Short mmCIF file of N, CA and C in Angstrom, two decimals:
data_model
loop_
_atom_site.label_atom_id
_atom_site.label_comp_id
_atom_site.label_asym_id
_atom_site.label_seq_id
_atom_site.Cartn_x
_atom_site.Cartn_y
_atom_site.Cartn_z
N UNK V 163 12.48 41.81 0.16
CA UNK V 163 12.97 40.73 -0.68
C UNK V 163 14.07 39.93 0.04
N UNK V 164 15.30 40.59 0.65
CA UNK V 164 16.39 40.11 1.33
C UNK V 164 15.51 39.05 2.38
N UNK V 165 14.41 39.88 2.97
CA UNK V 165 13.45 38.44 4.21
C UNK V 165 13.24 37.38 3.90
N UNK V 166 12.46 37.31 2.42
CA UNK V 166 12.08 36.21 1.75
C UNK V 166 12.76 35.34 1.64
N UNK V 167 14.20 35.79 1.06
CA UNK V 167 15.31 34.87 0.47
C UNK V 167 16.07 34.22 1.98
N UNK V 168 16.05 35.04 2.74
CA UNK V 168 16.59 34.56 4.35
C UNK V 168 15.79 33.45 4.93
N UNK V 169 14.17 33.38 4.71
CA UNK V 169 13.46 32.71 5.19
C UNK V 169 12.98 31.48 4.14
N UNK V 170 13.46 31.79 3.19
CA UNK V 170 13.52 30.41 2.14
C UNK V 170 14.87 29.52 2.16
N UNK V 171 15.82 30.57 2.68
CA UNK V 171 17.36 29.59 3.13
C UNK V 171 17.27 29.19 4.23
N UNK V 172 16.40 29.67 5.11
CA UNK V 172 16.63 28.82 6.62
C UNK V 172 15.59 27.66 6.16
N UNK V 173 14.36 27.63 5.70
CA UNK V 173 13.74 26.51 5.51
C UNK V 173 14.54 25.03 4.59
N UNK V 174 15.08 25.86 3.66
CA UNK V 174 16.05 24.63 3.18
C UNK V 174 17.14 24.37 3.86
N UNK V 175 17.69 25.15 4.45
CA UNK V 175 18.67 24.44 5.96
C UNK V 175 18.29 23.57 6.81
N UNK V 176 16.83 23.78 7.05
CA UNK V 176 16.66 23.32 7.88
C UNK V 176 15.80 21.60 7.83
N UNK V 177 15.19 21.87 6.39
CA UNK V 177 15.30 20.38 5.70
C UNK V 177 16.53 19.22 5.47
N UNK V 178 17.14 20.05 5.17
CA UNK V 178 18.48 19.94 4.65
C UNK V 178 19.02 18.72 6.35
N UNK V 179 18.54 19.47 6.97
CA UNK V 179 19.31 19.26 8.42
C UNK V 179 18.93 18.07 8.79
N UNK V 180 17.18 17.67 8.60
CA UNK V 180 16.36 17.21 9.08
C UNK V 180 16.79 15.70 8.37
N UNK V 181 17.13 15.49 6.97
CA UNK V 181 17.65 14.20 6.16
C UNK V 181 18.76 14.29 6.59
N UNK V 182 19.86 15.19 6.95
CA UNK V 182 20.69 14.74 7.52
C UNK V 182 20.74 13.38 8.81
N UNK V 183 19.89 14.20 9.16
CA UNK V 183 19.54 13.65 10.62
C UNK V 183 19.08 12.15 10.42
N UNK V 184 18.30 12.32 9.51
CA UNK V 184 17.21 10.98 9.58
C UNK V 184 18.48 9.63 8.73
N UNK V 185 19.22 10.63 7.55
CA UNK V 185 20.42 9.00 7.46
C UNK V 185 21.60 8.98 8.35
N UNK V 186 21.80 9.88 8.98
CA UNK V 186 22.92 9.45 10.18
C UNK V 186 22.30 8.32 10.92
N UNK V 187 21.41 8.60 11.54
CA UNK V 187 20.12 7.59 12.34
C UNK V 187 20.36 6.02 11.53
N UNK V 188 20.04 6.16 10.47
CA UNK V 188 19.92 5.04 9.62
C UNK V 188 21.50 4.17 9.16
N UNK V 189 22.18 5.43 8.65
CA UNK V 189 23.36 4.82 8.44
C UNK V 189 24.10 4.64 7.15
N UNK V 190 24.97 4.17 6.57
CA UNK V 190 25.41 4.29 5.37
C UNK V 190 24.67 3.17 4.20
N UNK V 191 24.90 3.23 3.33
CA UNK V 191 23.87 2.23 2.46
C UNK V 191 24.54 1.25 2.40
N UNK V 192 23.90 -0.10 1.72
CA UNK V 192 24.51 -0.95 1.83
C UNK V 192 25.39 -0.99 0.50
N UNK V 193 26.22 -2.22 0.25
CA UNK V 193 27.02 -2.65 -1.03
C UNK V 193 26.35 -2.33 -2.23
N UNK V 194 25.05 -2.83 -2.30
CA UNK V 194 24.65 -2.56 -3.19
C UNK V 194 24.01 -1.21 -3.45
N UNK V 195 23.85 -0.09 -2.60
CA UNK V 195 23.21 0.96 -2.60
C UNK V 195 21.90 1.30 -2.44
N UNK V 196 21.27 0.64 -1.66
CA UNK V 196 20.79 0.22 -0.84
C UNK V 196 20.68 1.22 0.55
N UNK V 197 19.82 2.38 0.52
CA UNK V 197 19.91 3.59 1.69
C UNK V 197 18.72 3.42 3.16
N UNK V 198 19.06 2.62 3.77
CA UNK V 198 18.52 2.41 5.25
C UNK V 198 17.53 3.30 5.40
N UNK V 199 16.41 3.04 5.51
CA UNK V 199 15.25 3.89 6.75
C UNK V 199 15.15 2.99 7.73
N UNK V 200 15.31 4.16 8.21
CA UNK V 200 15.04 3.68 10.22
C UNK V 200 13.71 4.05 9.98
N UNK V 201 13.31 2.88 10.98
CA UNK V 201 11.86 2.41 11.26
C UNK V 201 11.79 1.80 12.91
N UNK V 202 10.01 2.52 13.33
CA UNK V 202 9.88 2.01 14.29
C UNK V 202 9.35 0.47 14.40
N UNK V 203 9.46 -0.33 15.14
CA UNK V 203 8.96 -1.64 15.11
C UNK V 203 8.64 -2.10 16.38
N UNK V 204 7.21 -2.54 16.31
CA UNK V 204 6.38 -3.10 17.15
C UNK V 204 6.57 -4.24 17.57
N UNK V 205 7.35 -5.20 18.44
CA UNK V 205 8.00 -6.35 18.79
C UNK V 205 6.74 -7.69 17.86
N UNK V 206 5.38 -7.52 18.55
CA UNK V 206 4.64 -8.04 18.30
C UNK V 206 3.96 -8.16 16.85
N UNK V 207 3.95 -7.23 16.15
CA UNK V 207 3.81 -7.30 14.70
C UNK V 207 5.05 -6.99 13.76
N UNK V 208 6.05 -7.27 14.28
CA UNK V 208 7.44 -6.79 13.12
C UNK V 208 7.54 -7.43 11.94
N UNK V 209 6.97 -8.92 12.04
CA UNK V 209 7.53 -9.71 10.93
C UNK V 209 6.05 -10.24 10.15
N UNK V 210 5.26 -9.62 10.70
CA UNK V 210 3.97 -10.10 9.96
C UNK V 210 4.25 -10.31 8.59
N UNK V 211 4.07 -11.60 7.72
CA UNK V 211 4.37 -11.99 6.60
C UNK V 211 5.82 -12.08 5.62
N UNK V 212 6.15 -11.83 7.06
CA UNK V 212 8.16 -12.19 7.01
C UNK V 212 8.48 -13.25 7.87
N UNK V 213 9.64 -13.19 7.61
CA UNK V 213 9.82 -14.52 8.22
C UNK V 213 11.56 -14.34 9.42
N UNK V 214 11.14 -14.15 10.61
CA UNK V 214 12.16 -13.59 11.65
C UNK V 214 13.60 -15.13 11.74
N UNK V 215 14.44 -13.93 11.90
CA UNK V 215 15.38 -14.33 12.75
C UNK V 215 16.22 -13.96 13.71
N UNK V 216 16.77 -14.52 14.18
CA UNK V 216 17.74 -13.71 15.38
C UNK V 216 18.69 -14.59 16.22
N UNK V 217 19.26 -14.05 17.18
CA UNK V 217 19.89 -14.44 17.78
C UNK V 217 20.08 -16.10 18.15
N UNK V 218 18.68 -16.14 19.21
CA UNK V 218 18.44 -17.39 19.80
C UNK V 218 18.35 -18.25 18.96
N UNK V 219 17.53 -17.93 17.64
CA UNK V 219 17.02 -19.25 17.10
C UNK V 219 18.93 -19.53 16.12
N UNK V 220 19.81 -18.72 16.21
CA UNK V 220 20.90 -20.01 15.10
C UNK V 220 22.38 -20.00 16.34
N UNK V 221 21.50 -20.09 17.47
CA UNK V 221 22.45 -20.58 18.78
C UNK V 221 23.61 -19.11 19.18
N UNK V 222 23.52 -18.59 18.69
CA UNK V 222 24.43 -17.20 19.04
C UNK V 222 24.23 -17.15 20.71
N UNK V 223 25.42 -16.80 21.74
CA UNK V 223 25.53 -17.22 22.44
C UNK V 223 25.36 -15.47 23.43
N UNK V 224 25.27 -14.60 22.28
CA UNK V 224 24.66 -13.41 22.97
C UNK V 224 23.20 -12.82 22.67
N UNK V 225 22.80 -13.59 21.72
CA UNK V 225 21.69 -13.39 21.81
C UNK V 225 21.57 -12.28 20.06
N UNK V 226 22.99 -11.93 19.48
CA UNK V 226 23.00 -10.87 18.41
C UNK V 226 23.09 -12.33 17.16
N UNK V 227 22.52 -11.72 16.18
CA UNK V 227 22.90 -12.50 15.03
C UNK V 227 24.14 -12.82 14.89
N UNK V 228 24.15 -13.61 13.86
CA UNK V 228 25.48 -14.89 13.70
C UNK V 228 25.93 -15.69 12.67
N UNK V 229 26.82 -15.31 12.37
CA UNK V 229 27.06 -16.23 10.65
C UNK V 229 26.23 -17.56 10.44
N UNK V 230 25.57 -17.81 9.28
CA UNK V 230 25.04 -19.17 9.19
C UNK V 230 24.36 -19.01 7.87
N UNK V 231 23.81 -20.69 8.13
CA UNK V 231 23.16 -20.90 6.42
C UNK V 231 21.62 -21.13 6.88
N UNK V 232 20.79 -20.50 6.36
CA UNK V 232 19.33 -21.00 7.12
C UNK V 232 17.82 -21.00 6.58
N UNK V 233 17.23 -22.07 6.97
CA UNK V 233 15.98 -22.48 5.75
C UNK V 233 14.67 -21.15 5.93
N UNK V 234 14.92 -20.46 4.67
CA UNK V 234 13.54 -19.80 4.05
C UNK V 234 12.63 -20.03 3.27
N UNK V 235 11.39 -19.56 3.31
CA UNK V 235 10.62 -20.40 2.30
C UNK V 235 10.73 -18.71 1.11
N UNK V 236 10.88 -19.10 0.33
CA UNK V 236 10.24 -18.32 -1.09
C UNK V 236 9.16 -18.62 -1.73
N UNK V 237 7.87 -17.99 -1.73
CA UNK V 237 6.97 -18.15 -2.39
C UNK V 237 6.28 -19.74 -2.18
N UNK V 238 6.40 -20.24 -1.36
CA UNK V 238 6.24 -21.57 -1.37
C UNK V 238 7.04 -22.66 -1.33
N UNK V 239 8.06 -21.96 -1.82
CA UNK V 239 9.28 -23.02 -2.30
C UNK V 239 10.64 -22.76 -0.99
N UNK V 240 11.04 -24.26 -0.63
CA UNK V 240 12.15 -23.89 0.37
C UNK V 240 13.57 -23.42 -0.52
N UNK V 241 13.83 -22.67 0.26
CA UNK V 241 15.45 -22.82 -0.01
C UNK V 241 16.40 -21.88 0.81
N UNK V 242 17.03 -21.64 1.00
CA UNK V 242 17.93 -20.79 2.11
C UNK V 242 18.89 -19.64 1.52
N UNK V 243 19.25 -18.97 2.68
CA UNK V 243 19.88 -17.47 2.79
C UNK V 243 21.24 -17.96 3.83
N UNK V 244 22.19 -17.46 3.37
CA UNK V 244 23.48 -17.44 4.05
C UNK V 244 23.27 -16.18 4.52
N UNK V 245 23.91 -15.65 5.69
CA UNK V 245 24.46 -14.58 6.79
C UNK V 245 25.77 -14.54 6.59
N UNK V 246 26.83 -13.93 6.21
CA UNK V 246 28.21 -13.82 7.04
C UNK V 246 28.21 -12.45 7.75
N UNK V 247 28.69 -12.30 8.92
CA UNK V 247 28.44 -11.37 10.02
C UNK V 247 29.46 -11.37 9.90
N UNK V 248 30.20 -9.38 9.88
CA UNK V 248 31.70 -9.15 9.95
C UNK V 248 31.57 -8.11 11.11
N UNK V 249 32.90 -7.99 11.33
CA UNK V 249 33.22 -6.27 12.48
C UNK V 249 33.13 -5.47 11.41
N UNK V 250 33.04 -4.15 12.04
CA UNK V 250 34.14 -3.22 11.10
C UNK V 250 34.03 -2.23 12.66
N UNK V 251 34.90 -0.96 11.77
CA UNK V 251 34.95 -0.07 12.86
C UNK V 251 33.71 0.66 13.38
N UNK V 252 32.55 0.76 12.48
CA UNK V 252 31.57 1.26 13.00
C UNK V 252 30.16 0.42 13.41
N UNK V 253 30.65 -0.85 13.99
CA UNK V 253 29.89 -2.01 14.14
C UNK V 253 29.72 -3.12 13.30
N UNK V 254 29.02 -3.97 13.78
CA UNK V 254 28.57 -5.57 13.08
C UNK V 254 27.94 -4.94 11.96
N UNK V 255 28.37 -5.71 10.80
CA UNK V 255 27.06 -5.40 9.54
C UNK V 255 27.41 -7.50 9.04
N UNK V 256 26.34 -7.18 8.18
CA UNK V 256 26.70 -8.68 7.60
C UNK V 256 26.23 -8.38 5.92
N UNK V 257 27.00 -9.43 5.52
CA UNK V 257 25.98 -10.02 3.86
C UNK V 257 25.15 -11.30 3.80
N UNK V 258 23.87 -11.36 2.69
CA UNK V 258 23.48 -12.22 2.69
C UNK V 258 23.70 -12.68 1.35
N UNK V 259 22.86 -13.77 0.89
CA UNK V 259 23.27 -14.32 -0.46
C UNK V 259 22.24 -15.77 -0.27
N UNK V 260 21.42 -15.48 -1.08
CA UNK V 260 20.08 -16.80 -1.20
C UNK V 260 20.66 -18.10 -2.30
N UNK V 261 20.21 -18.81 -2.00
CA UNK V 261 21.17 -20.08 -2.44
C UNK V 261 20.62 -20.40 -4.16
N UNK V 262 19.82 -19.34 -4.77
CA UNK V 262 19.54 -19.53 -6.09
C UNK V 262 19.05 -18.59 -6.44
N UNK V 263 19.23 -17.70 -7.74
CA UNK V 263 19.18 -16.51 -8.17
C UNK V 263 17.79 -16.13 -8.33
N UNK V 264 16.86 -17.26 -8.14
CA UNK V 264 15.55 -17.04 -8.09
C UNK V 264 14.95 -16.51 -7.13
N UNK V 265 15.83 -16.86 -5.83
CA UNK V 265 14.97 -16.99 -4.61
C UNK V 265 15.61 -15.44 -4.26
N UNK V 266 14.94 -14.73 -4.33
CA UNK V 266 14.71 -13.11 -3.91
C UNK V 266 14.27 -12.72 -3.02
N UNK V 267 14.96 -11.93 -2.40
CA UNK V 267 15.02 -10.71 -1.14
C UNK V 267 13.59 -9.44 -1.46
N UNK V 268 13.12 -9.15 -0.90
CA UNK V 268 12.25 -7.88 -1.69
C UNK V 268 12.45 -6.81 -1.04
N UNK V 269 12.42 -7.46 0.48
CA UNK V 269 12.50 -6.32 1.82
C UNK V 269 13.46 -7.00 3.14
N UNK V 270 13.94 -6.16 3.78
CA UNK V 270 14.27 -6.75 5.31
C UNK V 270 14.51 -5.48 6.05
N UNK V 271 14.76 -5.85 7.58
CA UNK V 271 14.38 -5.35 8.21
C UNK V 271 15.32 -5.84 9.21
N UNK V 272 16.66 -4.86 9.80
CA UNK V 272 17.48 -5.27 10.24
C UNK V 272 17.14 -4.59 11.50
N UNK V 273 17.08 -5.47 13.18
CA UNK V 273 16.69 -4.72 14.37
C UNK V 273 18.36 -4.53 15.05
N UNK V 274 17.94 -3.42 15.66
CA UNK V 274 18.97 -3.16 16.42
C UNK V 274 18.33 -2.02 17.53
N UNK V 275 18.69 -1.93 19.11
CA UNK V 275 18.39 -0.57 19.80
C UNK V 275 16.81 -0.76 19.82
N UNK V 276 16.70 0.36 19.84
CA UNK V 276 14.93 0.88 19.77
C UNK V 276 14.21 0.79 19.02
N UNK V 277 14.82 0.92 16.93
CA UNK V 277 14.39 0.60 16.27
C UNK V 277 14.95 -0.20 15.43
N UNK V 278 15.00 -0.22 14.03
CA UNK V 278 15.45 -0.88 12.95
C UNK V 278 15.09 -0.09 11.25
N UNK V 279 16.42 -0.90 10.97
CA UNK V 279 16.80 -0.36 9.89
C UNK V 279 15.77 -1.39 8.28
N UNK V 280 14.95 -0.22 7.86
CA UNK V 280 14.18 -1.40 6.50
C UNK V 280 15.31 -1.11 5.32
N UNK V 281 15.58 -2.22 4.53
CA UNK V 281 16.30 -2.39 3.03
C UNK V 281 14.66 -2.73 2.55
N UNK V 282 15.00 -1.91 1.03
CA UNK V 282 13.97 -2.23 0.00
C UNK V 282 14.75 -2.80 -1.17
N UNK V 283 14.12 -3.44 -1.65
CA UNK V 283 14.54 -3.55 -2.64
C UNK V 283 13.90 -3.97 -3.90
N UNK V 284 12.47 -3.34 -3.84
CA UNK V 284 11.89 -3.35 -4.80
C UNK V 284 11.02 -4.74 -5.14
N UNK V 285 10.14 -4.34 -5.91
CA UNK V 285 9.30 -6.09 -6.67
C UNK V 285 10.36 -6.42 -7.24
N UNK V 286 11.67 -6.20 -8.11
CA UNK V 286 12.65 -6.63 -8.80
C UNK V 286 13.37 -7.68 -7.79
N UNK V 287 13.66 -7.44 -6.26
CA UNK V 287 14.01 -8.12 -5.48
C UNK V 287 15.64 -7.84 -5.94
N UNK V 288 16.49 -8.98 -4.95
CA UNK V 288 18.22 -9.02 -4.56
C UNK V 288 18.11 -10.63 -4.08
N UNK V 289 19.81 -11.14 -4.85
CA UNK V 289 19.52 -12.62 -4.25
C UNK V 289 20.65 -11.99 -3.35
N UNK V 290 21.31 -11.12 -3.12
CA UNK V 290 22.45 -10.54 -2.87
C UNK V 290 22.66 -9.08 -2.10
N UNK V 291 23.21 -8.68 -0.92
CA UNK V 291 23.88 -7.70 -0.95
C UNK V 291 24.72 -7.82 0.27
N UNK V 292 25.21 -6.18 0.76
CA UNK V 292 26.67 -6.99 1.38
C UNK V 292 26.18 -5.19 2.43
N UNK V 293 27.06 -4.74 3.56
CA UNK V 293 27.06 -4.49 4.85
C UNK V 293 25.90 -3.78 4.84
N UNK V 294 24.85 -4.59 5.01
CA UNK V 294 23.94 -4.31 6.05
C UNK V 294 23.94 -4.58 7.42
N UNK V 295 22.98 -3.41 8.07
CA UNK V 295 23.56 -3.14 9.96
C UNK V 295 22.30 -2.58 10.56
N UNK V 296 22.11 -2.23 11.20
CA UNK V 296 21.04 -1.69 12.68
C UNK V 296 21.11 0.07 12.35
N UNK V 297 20.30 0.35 12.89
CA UNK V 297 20.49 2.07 13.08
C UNK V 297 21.80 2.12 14.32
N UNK V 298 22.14 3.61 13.52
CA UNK V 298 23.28 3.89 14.32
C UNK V 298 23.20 4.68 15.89
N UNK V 299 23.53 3.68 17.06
CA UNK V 299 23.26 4.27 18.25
C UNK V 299 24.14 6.18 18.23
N UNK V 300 23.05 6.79 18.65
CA UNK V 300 23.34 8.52 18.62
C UNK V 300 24.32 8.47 20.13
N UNK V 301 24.60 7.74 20.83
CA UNK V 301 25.29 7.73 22.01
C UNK V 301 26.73 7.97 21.54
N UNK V 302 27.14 6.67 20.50
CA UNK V 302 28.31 6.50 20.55
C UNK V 302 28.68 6.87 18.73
N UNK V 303 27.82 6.99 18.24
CA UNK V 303 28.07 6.63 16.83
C UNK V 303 28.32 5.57 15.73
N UNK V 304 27.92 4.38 16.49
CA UNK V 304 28.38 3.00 16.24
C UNK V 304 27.19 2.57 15.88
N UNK V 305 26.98 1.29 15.07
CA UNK V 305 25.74 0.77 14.80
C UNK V 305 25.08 -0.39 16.11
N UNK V 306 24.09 -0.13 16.35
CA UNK V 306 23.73 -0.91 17.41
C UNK V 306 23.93 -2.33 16.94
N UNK V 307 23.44 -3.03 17.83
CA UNK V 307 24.27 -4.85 18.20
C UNK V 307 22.82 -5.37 17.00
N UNK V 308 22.99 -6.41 16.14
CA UNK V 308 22.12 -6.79 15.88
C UNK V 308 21.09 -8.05 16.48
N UNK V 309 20.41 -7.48 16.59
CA UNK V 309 19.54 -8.30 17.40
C UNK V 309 18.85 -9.12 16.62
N UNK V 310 18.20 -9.12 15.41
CA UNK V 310 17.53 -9.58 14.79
C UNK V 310 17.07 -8.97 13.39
N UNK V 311 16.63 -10.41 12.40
CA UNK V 311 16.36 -9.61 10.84
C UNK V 311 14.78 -10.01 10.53
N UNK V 312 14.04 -9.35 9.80
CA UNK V 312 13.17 -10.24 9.40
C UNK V 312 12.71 -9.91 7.58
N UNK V 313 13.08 -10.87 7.14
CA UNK V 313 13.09 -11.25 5.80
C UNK V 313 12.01 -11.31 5.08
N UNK V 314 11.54 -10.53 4.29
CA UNK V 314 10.58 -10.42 3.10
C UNK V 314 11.15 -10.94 2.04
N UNK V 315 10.51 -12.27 1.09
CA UNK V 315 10.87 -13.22 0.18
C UNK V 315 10.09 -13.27 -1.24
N UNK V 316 10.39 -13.64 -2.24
CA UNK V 316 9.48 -13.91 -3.00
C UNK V 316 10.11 -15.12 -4.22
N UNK V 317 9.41 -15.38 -5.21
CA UNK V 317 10.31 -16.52 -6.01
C UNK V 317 10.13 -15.98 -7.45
N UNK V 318 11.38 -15.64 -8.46
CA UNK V 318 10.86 -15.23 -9.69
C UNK V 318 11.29 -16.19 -10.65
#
């Protein structure tokens, strides 16, 4: 009996260990609560039916994302998403905020490093949330540089 119970506590240790692992990787949630999966991403299909951004395209002069205001389509309909990009001590995170309570967030997909970090946020969608960031480089403990987002939209 004592085996059983030894070998049913190491298996939940060792689960236990394994989500550890996987939100350190990912990182803390966002403002709104909001809990990061790290995801792998295929350069070439990342944004299929999203809509990318990054560095180059709002003139950032390293190539990492960059505060700004910038045109998305929702459902058909234009309208735009603000960025503000802050420090903190454990890297760049930013907030966004869509320029009308209609125009909804559903998903994104923040790149950083090797992979990237997905926010869900449901068919209910977000016109709103606040420090989102990259997976956290295991080197240093810091969130990698953001390189790029790509935005899943919808209009309610």
């Amino acid at each position: 009996m004592r085996k059983l119970v030894f070998v049913g506590a190491s298996i939940v240790l060792v689960a236990l260990a394994a989500v550890g692992i996987a939100l350190a990787a990912a990182g803390a949630p966002s403002g709104a609560g909001v809990q990061p999966t790290e995801v792998a991403m295929a350069p070439a299909n990342a944004c299929v039916g999203g809509q990318k951004l990054d560095g180059s395209a709002d003139g950032g002069p390293t190539g990492d994302l960059d505060s700004g205001t910038h045109t998305f389509w929702f459902d058909g309909f234009v309208g735009s998403i603000t960025i503000t990009v802050r420090s903190t001590t454990a890297g760049k995170v930013f907030d966004f905020r869509t320029d009308d309570p209609s125009h909804l967030v559903t998903s994104m997909y923040v790149k950083g490093g090797p992979t990237a970090n997905l926010y869900s946020y449901g068919m209910s969608g977000s016109s709103s949330d606040t420090g989102l960031h990259s997976p956290v480089n295991p080197r240093n403990g810091k969130y990698y540089g953001l390189s790029h987002i790509c935005v899943f939209t919808d209009k309610k």
